[in-house]
Coordinates of C-alpha atoms in Angstrom, one line a residue:
M1 CA 70.3 128.7 103.1
L2 CA 73.8 127.1 102.9
A3 CA 74.7 128.3 106.4
S4 CA 71.5 126.8 107.8
L5 CA 72.2 123.5 106.0
L6 CA 75.8 123.3 107.4
L7 CA 74.7 124.1 110.9
L8 CA 75.2 121.0 112.9
G9 CA 73.6 122.0 116.1
C10 CA 74.9 123.0 119.5
R11 CA 76.1 120.5 122.0
A12 CA 74.1 122.5 124.5
S13 CA 71.1 120.6 123.1
D14 CA 72.8 117.3 124.0
G15 CA 70.6 117.2 127.0
L16 CA 68.4 115.2 124.7
P17 CA 69.8 111.8 125.5
N18 CA 69.2 110.1 122.1
V19 CA 70.2 112.7 119.5
L20 CA 72.5 111.4 116.8
Y21 CA 74.4 114.1 114.8
L22 CA 75.1 112.9 111.3
G23 CA 77.3 114.7 108.8
V24 CA 76.9 113.9 105.1
E25 CA 79.4 114.5 102.3
V26 CA 78.0 116.0 99.1
N27 CA 79.7 115.0 95.8
P28 CA 81.1 117.8 93.6
D29 CA 78.5 117.2 90.9
E30 CA 75.7 117.9 93.4
T31 CA 74.4 121.3 94.6
I32 CA 73.5 121.8 98.3
D33 CA 70.0 123.2 98.4
A34 CA 66.7 122.5 100.1
N35 CA 65.9 119.8 97.5
L36 CA 69.1 117.9 98.2
L37 CA 68.6 118.0 101.9
A38 CA 65.1 116.7 101.5
D39 CA 66.3 113.9 99.2
T40 CA 69.0 113.0 101.7
R41 CA 66.6 112.9 104.7
Q42 CA 64.1 110.9 102.7
R43 CA 66.8 108.3 101.8
L44 CA 68.0 108.1 105.4
G45 CA 64.4 108.0 106.6
Y46 CA 64.2 104.3 105.5
L47 CA 66.9 103.5 108.0
E48 CA 65.7 105.9 110.7
A49 CA 62.2 104.5 110.7
G50 CA 63.4 101.0 111.3
Y51 CA 65.9 102.0 113.9
R52 CA 63.3 103.9 115.9
Q53 CA 61.2 100.7 116.2
L54 CA 64.1 99.5 118.4
Y55 CA 65.0 102.8 119.9
P56 CA 61.9 105.1 119.7
N57 CA 63.5 108.1 121.5
T58 CA 66.3 108.5 119.0
R59 CA 66.3 111.7 116.9
F60 CA 68.6 112.5 114.0
Q61 CA 70.1 115.8 113.1
V62 CA 71.5 115.9 109.5
S63 CA 74.0 118.3 108.0
L64 CA 75.4 118.5 104.4
Y65 CA 79.0 119.3 103.6
P66 CA 80.6 119.9 100.2
E67 CA 83.3 117.4 99.4
Q68 CA 85.9 120.1 99.0
Q69 CA 85.2 121.6 102.4
L70 CA 84.5 118.5 104.4
A71 CA 87.8 118.0 106.1
W72 CA 88.2 121.7 107.0
A73 CA 84.6 121.9 108.3
I74 CA 84.8 118.8 110.4
Q75 CA 88.2 119.8 111.9
R76 CA 86.8 123.2 112.8
R77 CA 83.7 121.7 114.5
N78 CA 85.9 119.1 116.3
R79 CA 88.0 121.8 117.8
A80 CA 84.9 123.5 119.1
G81 CA 83.6 120.2 120.5
L82 CA 80.7 120.3 118.0
G83 CA 81.8 117.5 115.6
P84 CA 79.3 114.9 114.3
D85 CA 78.9 111.6 116.0
L86 CA 78.7 109.8 112.6
L87 CA 79.5 110.7 109.0
L88 CA 78.2 109.4 105.7
I89 CA 81.0 109.9 103.3
N90 CA 82.8 108.4 100.3
G91 CA 85.2 105.5 101.0
D92 CA 88.3 107.3 99.7
M93 CA 87.4 110.4 101.7
A94 CA 87.1 108.2 104.9
V95 CA 90.6 106.9 104.5
Q96 CA 91.9 110.5 104.0
L97 CA 90.1 111.7 107.1
L98 CA 91.3 108.8 109.2
D99 CA 94.9 109.5 108.3
A100 CA 94.4 113.2 109.1
G101 CA 92.9 112.3 112.5
V102 CA 89.5 113.8 111.6
I103 CA 87.6 110.6 112.2
A104 CA 88.1 107.6 114.5
P105 CA 88.9 104.0 113.4
F106 CA 86.0 101.7 113.1
P107 CA 86.1 98.6 115.4
R108 CA 87.2 95.6 113.4
T109 CA 85.1 92.8 114.8
E110 CA 84.3 89.7 112.7
V111 CA 80.6 90.1 113.1
D112 CA 80.8 93.7 111.7
L113 CA 83.0 92.9 108.7
N114 CA 81.7 89.5 107.6
P115 CA 78.9 91.0 105.4
F116 CA 81.4 92.8 103.1
D117 CA 83.6 91.7 100.3
P118 CA 87.2 91.6 101.6
Q119 CA 88.4 93.6 98.6
V120 CA 86.0 96.4 99.6
L121 CA 87.3 96.4 103.1
D122 CA 90.9 96.6 101.9
R123 CA 90.0 99.9 100.1
L124 CA 88.9 101.2 103.5
R125 CA 92.1 100.4 105.4
N126 CA 94.9 102.9 105.8
S127 CA 98.6 101.9 105.8
S128 CA 98.3 101.0 109.5
G129 CA 95.5 98.5 108.8
E130 CA 92.9 100.7 110.6
L131 CA 89.4 100.6 109.2
A132 CA 88.1 104.0 108.1
G133 CA 84.4 103.1 108.1
L134 CA 81.6 100.6 107.6
P135 CA 80.3 100.2 104.0
L136 CA 76.7 101.3 103.7
L137 CA 75.6 101.7 100.1
V138 CA 76.8 102.2 96.5
Q139 CA 75.8 105.1 94.3
T140 CA 76.2 104.3 90.6
Q141 CA 76.8 106.2 87.4
L142 CA 74.2 105.6 84.7
A143 CA 72.6 106.9 81.5
C144 CA 69.5 109.0 81.8
F145 CA 67.2 109.6 78.8
N146 CA 63.9 111.0 77.9
R147 CA 61.5 108.1 77.1
R148 CA 59.1 110.4 75.4
R149 CA 61.7 111.1 72.7
L150 CA 63.8 108.0 72.7
D151 CA 62.4 104.5 72.7
A152 CA 65.5 103.0 74.2
A153 CA 68.9 104.3 75.3
P154 CA 71.9 103.7 73.0
T155 CA 74.0 100.7 74.0
T156 CA 77.2 101.7 72.2
L157 CA 79.1 104.9 71.7
Q158 CA 78.5 104.6 68.0
Q159 CA 74.7 104.3 68.6
L160 CA 75.0 107.4 70.8
L161 CA 76.5 109.4 68.0
D162 CA 74.0 108.0 65.6
T163 CA 71.2 109.0 67.9
S164 CA 72.5 112.6 68.0
A165 CA 72.8 112.6 64.2
K166 CA 69.1 111.8 64.0
G167 CA 68.3 115.0 65.9
H168 CA 68.4 113.9 69.5
P169 CA 70.5 116.3 71.7
V170 CA 73.2 114.6 73.8
G171 CA 74.9 116.1 76.7
L172 CA 78.3 115.3 78.2
S173 CA 80.1 116.9 81.2
M174 CA 83.5 118.3 80.6
E175 CA 84.5 117.3 84.1
A176 CA 87.1 114.5 83.9
Y177 CA 85.4 112.7 86.8
N178 CA 82.3 112.4 84.6
L179 CA 84.1 111.5 81.4
F180 CA 86.1 108.5 82.5
W181 CA 83.3 106.1 81.9
T182 CA 84.2 106.3 78.2
V183 CA 87.7 104.9 78.9
G184 CA 86.4 101.4 79.2
S185 CA 84.2 101.7 76.1
L186 CA 87.3 102.7 74.0
G187 CA 89.5 99.9 75.6
A188 CA 91.9 102.2 77.4
I189 CA 91.5 101.1 81.0
D190 CA 94.7 99.0 81.2
A191 CA 96.6 101.8 79.6
I192 CA 95.4 104.4 82.1
D193 CA 95.9 102.1 85.0
T194 CA 99.5 101.4 83.9
A195 CA 100.3 105.1 83.6
A196 CA 98.5 106.0 86.9
A197 CA 100.6 103.3 88.6
G198 CA 103.8 105.1 87.5
R199 CA 104.7 102.8 84.6
Q200 CA 105.2 103.6 80.9
P201 CA 102.3 102.1 78.8
S202 CA 103.2 99.8 75.9
G203 CA 102.9 100.9 72.3
A204 CA 99.5 99.3 72.0
Q205 CA 98.3 100.9 75.3
Q206 CA 99.5 104.3 74.1
Q207 CA 97.4 103.8 70.9
A208 CA 94.4 102.9 73.1
I209 CA 94.7 106.2 75.0
E210 CA 94.9 108.1 71.7
R211 CA 91.8 106.3 70.4
W212 CA 89.9 107.4 73.5
L213 CA 91.1 111.0 73.2
T214 CA 90.3 111.0 69.5
W215 CA 86.7 109.9 70.2
L216 CA 86.3 112.7 72.8
Q217 CA 87.6 115.3 70.3
N218 CA 85.5 114.0 67.5
A219 CA 82.3 113.9 69.6
N220 CA 82.6 117.6 70.3
N221 CA 82.5 118.2 66.5
K222 CA 79.0 116.6 66.3
L223 CA 76.2 119.1 65.8
R224 CA 74.0 117.8 68.6
V225 CA 76.6 116.6 71.1
T226 CA 77.3 119.3 73.7
F227 CA 80.1 119.3 76.3
Y228 CA 79.0 121.3 79.4
A229 CA 81.4 122.8 81.9
S230 CA 79.8 121.0 84.8
H231 CA 77.5 118.0 85.4
S232 CA 74.9 120.2 87.1
S233 CA 74.7 122.3 83.9
A234 CA 74.0 119.2 81.8
E235 CA 71.4 118.0 84.4
A236 CA 69.6 121.4 84.2
E237 CA 69.5 121.2 80.4
F238 CA 68.0 117.7 80.6
Q239 CA 65.4 118.8 83.1
A240 CA 64.5 121.7 80.9
G241 CA 63.9 119.3 78.0
R242 CA 66.8 120.5 75.9
L243 CA 68.7 117.2 76.1
D244 CA 67.4 113.7 75.3
W245 CA 70.3 111.8 76.9
F246 CA 73.1 112.5 79.4
P247 CA 75.2 110.5 81.9
C248 CA 73.7 110.8 85.4
R249 CA 74.1 109.5 88.9
S250 CA 71.7 107.3 90.7
S251 CA 71.5 109.9 93.4
A252 CA 70.0 112.4 90.9
I253 CA 67.1 110.1 90.0
P254 CA 64.6 111.5 92.6
R255 CA 65.2 115.1 91.3
L256 CA 64.9 114.0 87.7
R257 CA 61.7 112.1 88.3
K258 CA 60.1 115.2 89.9
T259 CA 60.5 116.9 86.5
L260 CA 60.1 114.1 84.0
G261 CA 57.9 111.7 85.8
D262 CA 57.4 108.5 83.8
G263 CA 59.3 110.0 81.0
L264 CA 62.6 109.4 82.8
G265 CA 64.5 106.4 81.4
V266 CA 67.5 104.9 83.1
A267 CA 70.0 102.5 81.5
P268 CA 73.6 101.4 81.7
L269 CA 76.2 103.6 80.1
P270 CA 77.0 102.6 76.5
G271 CA 80.0 100.4 75.7
G272 CA 82.1 100.4 72.6
E273 CA 84.5 98.5 70.4
G274 CA 87.0 98.4 73.4
G275 CA 84.5 96.8 75.9
N276 CA 82.0 97.9 78.5
A277 CA 81.7 101.4 79.9
S278 CA 83.8 102.1 83.0
P279 CA 81.5 104.0 85.4
I280 CA 83.0 105.6 88.5
N281 CA 80.7 104.4 91.2
K282 CA 80.7 105.7 94.8
L283 CA 81.0 103.5 97.9
R284 CA 79.5 105.4 100.8
V285 CA 80.5 104.4 104.3
L286 CA 79.6 105.3 107.9
A287 CA 82.5 106.8 109.8
L288 CA 82.9 107.7 113.4
G289 CA 83.4 111.2 114.8
T290 CA 86.4 111.8 117.1
N291 CA 84.9 113.9 119.9
A292 CA 81.6 112.0 120.6
S293 CA 80.7 111.2 124.2
R294 CA 80.7 107.6 125.3
S295 CA 76.9 107.4 124.9
S296 CA 77.0 109.1 121.5
R297 CA 79.7 106.7 120.3
E298 CA 77.5 103.7 121.4
R299 CA 74.5 105.2 119.5
A300 CA 76.6 105.7 116.4
L301 CA 77.9 102.1 116.5
A302 CA 74.4 100.7 117.1
F303 CA 73.0 102.7 114.2
S304 CA 75.8 101.7 111.9
R305 CA 75.4 98.0 112.7
F306 CA 71.6 98.2 112.3
S307 CA 72.0 100.0 108.9
V308 CA 74.1 97.2 107.4
N309 CA 72.0 94.2 108.5
P310 CA 70.3 92.4 105.5
L311 CA 66.8 93.6 106.2
S312 CA 67.8 97.3 106.6
Q313 CA 69.9 97.1 103.5
R314 CA 67.1 95.5 101.5
N315 CA 64.6 98.1 102.7
L316 CA 67.1 100.9 101.9
T317 CA 67.5 99.6 98.3
L318 CA 63.9 98.9 97.5
G319 CA 62.6 101.9 99.3
S320 CA 64.8 104.4 97.6
Q321 CA 65.5 102.7 94.2
V322 CA 68.6 104.9 93.9
V323 CA 71.3 103.1 95.9
L324 CA 72.5 99.5 96.1
P325 CA 73.4 97.6 99.2
A326 CA 77.0 97.2 100.4
N327 CA 76.1 94.0 102.2
R328 CA 77.2 91.2 99.9
F329 CA 74.5 88.8 101.1
V330 CA 71.6 91.0 100.0
R331 CA 70.2 90.0 96.7
V332 CA 68.8 92.9 94.6
P333 CA 65.5 91.9 92.8
V334 CA 66.5 93.2 89.4
S335 CA 63.5 91.6 87.6
S336 CA 61.2 94.0 89.5
S337 CA 62.9 97.3 88.4
A338 CA 64.7 98.5 85.2
T339 CA 66.4 101.1 87.4
L340 CA 67.8 98.5 89.8
R341 CA 68.8 96.3 86.9
A342 CA 70.8 99.2 85.3
M343 CA 72.4 100.0 88.6
V344 CA 73.5 96.4 89.1
T345 CA 75.0 96.4 85.6
S346 CA 76.8 99.6 86.5
T347 CA 78.4 98.0 89.5
E348 CA 79.5 95.0 87.4
Q349 CA 81.0 97.4 84.8
G350 CA 82.7 99.5 87.5
S351 CA 84.5 96.6 89.0
Q352 CA 86.9 96.5 86.0
T353 CA 88.5 99.8 87.1
N354 CA 91.5 99.6 89.4
T355 CA 94.0 102.4 89.6
L356 CA 91.6 104.5 87.5
G357 CA 88.9 104.3 90.1
E358 CA 91.2 105.0 92.9
L359 CA 92.6 108.1 91.1
I360 CA 89.2 109.6 90.6
H361 CA 87.8 108.7 94.0
S362 CA 90.7 110.1 96.0
N363 CA 90.8 113.5 94.4
D364 CA 94.4 112.9 93.3
P365 CA 96.3 116.2 92.7
R366 CA 97.0 115.0 89.2
L367 CA 93.3 115.4 88.4
D368 CA 93.5 119.2 88.0
K369 CA 96.1 118.8 85.3
I370 CA 94.2 116.1 83.6
Q371 CA 91.1 118.3 83.6
T372 CA 93.0 121.2 81.9
L373 CA 94.4 118.8 79.3
L374 CA 91.1 117.2 78.5
T375 CA 89.4 120.6 78.1
T376 CA 92.1 121.8 75.6
L377 CA 91.8 118.5 73.8
V378 CA 88.0 118.5 73.4
F379 CA 88.1 122.1 72.1
G380 CA 90.7 121.3 69.5
E381 CA 93.7 123.1 71.1
V382 CA 95.9 120.0 71.1
P383 CA 95.9 116.9 68.9
P384 CA 95.1 113.5 70.5
S385 CA 98.6 112.2 69.9
K386 CA 100.3 115.0 71.8
A387 CA 97.5 115.0 74.4
G388 CA 98.1 111.2 74.9
Q389 CA 101.8 111.7 75.6
S390 CA 101.0 114.6 78.0
L391 CA 98.4 112.5 79.8
V392 CA 100.8 109.7 80.4
A393 CA 103.4 112.1 81.7
I394 CA 100.9 113.6 84.2
L395 CA 99.7 110.2 85.3
R396 CA 103.2 108.8 85.8
N397 CA 104.2 111.7 88.0
R398 CA 102.8 110.1 91.2
P399 CA 102.3 112.4 94.2

């Protein structure tokens, strides 16, 4: 199955004049299978259908690539002359691939860039000022809960623990990437950002880090709070009815709805005494392949520009109900959907993360050491005070 999903198609079939080869990056907390491919095609279908009204002969061939293998796989296909014309990837990955020569710079014309927040575009430029891709959509981090068992989702970390104490099983992922939303709730964002930037946190900031780590360790001691080795394990338990609440991603909503139907509830992640949650949201961009023919490059650019116009962005958002538009001029009708309302709140919360967000999004090599440290902390192998000192030392050792 995996081999068939990764097969991008032979250029021998390029006799079809309007075939667009699209490679899609799959996040680490997602599993490549037939369901994910179907969900991806359905989501892109909202754009394809509109695009075919203008160019009816265009056909799309979609392939999925795991994040960890994306650069290697694209380089390999590029060397064989089989690379994709266009890629749908995370913004941080796009910058990495541009620096590595795996993708081509996106043309920087005013008409293309005006719809986007300048700060968003700055995140997509490399040190030479080249643009790695065109922003398309935002995938958010949320809270998913079983509405048949919970009337409403907890709005604070204390309420979350109280909910578990009342007999409602709560699931958390042990993956650091899926735990950092609690940093904001415990008021440790500035401290983490300071350390990740290579500076020594103040005494108050160090205490904030220790409060965050203490909460994680204490949460694992609660009877009905379970830390799972992976996000996919927690999602499977939720689908099986053995969890009433867990942090989820907007991209997972279609899969969860297939299992829970109207019983699926979606809400913002809970805040705490330190502030709002700090979800790590994903900016997804369209990036250009390097070995496309002239006609393929023109098709890729035309589809990219079509995809970010206001009407396309609105249709993508309302049609899927699992992504938000990257175009800043598109207004999301939050009053019409609790899910969209929760997603907008998540983007507002996520905007408070700076170095933290960049660290997680760029797969910084420090992340593996952080993962090991958090695992030993949660399972009581190291006290929060010592773990806090070790965490700062890891973060300050910038690659």
